[in-house]
Amino acid sequence: MNPERKPQTLPQWLLHNAATRGSEVAQRHKREGVWKEFSWADVRDEVRALALGLRARGVQRGQTVVLLSENRPELYWAEWAAMAVGAKVVALYPDAAESEVNYVVEDAQAVCVFAEDQEQVDKVLPVMARHGALHTVVWWESGGLWSYKNEGLLGWDAFRAPAQPIQPTDEAWFEQAVAQGRSGDIAVLSYTSGTTGAPKGVITTHASLMHNAELIGQTMRVPDGAEYLSYIPLSWATEQWVGVTMGLMRPLRVSFAEQPDQIQEAIRELACEIVFFGPRQWESLAARVHARMLDAAPWRQKVVDWGLRIGRLARADQLDTRARAWWVRALLPVADALVLRPLREQLGLKRARIAFTGGAAVAPDIFRLFAAMGVMLRNVYGCSEFGLITVHQGARVNAETIGETVTLHSAWGQPMEWRVTEAGGLEVRGGAGFAGYWGKPEKSAEKMNEGWFQTGDAVGQGPSGNELIYYDRVEHMNRLQGGHLFSKQFIEVRLRFSPYIREVMVVGDPTREHVTALVNIDGDVFGRWAERNGVSFTTFTDLSQRPEVLAQVAKEIASVNQALPEAARLRRFVNLPKELDADEGELTRTRKLKRDFIEQRYGVLIDAMYTDRPRTAIEIPVRYQDGRAGVLRADVTTGRVPSSARNGDQNP
């Protein structure tokens, strides 16, 4: 395609695909056990009907539409329809609380919300009563909503009624509205996670979406028509780049599972070639492998261990095995047939040609485990404000880095430049540029340093010079009382590789002499482990404080300590008596730690670790799934990490 004739907005790409490959399958959605297919012409018709519905409700160019749903075709159609009429979109996490919905509706000045079902509508209606500008709420799952009476609440079919039947004048209006779009128009407001204050709406243009989608496609060599399952929420910038935008530009065949808990089954059925999970999902898959081994007979465990060992020897840092010893090459097909291929099939990774992750740091051992299975995992690193920064490229992956810097250009952006400041912070410029935060010019200005965008991430350079090693956020790099510098996140990602540890927060600052940790055990894995080892327990709280469980966690921490400098090694820890929860403000919706809040809530346990108090009584406010509030009371034991494992020395 002539670069000057490339579509300049996402809806223009949709019309291009409908015109040039209208009968090809664009999307699939599993409904009542059957995969329903939608061609590009079908998708265009659905988007056009929604765009006409938005016109009938008075939604105008430049206004804001909010999306609140699990990933499904209707979510994509609603986004493209809003963009088609010139509106911008905010996608929220489907488990967002009413207060979060209220904040975004007010901050983004939303006029319309697309909500999946009764659960989502119940969050929006109180917000609608408070904000007069929000005049329309559209739902597409009717269960429980038949008795709701609200002038602005419309079902999917009623909202689309103005487009039935379609008239030539409506078709002409739709095409004209799409043609008015420009690459510099605002497409999406991507709200930050709010770990350091109130969330900010990152202004994302069509040019930014297309530039970053093009770079991912080039660096990962994504083939046209590849199978992709959309699972990561659209509130993540990376899913906007991949499923929403690259799905149009490449294009991809984008599918949607019937239910959120059927993702692995859907990936396995579709034999997806592109698999994108967040770090927690890859860690969960790794934990599943370990958990199944705990349940297996001893002889089967030995076979799996042998197969993974051969896989690691053959694919330590690459899938090209030609440089390996002859006996490793000879044994690999046997290991693949007996162990590795069945593992890939069970995890839905049988045809995964491109497997990647992003959003947070990932333990190098996660990369090595999947490489041993024959799946080359790659990291995508960037930020919603600037875009793509690094990707693991080519046939080799250095698991200790977050990939090589991406300095390519596209029709919508310039090559990126980057530098590391004396303080270790990463700064970038070029690309599609930083368009600022919605309604917050002063916050936008704070991110710039003489034309350079300050990512706020502390990084180092890898062996090749253009590879980056991620340490932590600059503000989270810490010194201990003796002046020793260490990275909390560097330690945390390695601890989370343990199948026994679901979440962990490392503690240490200039007022402390050493490093400690608040640990969330994996209740499912430890439940199996306890049954196998004859350890009785009643609740998660009881299990977390069992002496045998504390000893196993201490062993896992001691193993990670071997890779840390002496000053950064953990000496004490506590197992939290409950799981950290986003609904209680302990985690963001992307499962990032809200450190200040956690340190305040569990301050008595932190004090206990540093005063070496053996047991501490604590009362924790909790919120149950049915909305009731309560208090969890528990006696928490301070665990000690064996000092015998403190050898070896690597800098974070």
mmCIF file of C-alpha atoms in Angstrom, residues 60 95 109 127 137 152 162 192 222 227 321 393 430 448-449 459 545-546 563 592 595 606 619:
data_model
loop_
_atom_site.group_PDB
_atom_site.id
_atom_site.type_symbol
_atom_site.label_atom_id
_atom_site.label_comp_id
_atom_site.label_asym_id
_atom_site.label_seq_id
_atom_site.Cartn_x
_atom_site.Cartn_y
_atom_site.Cartn_z
ATOM 1 C CA GLN A 60 -20.553 14.501 18.950
ATOM 2 C CA ASP A 95 -13.906 -5.138 37.875
ATOM 3 C CA GLN A 109 -16.452 14.341 30.881
ATOM 4 C CA VAL A 127 -22.819 7.830 38.563
ATOM 5 C CA VAL A 137 -25.899 3.849 29.083
ATOM 6 C CA GLY A 152 -31.046 6.967 29.300
ATOM 7 C CA PRO A 162 -32.000 4.039 14.183
ATOM 8 C CA THR A 192 -2.706 5.455 34.690
ATOM 9 C CA VAL A 222 3.810 -10.886 13.047
ATOM 10 C CA GLU A 227 -4.718 -16.293 15.282
ATOM 11 C CA THR A 321 19.703 -25.879 18.923
ATOM 12 C CA GLN A 393 14.015 -9.380 19.035
ATOM 13 C CA GLY A 430 10.826 10.826 19.139
ATOM 14 C CA MET A 448 9.369 16.567 30.299
ATOM 15 C CA ASN A 449 13.056 17.455 30.649
ATOM 16 C CA VAL A 459 17.399 0.974 34.126
ATOM 17 C CA GLN A 545 0.860 -19.403 59.668
ATOM 18 C CA ARG A 546 1.616 -23.142 59.833
ATOM 19 C CA ALA A 563 21.634 -14.235 43.708
ATOM 20 C CA LYS A 592 0.737 -3.586 40.921
ATOM 21 C CA ARG A 595 3.211 0.286 48.472
ATOM 22 C CA ILE A 606 6.739 -4.473 59.516
ATOM 23 C CA GLU A 619 -6.821 -6.618 62.867
#
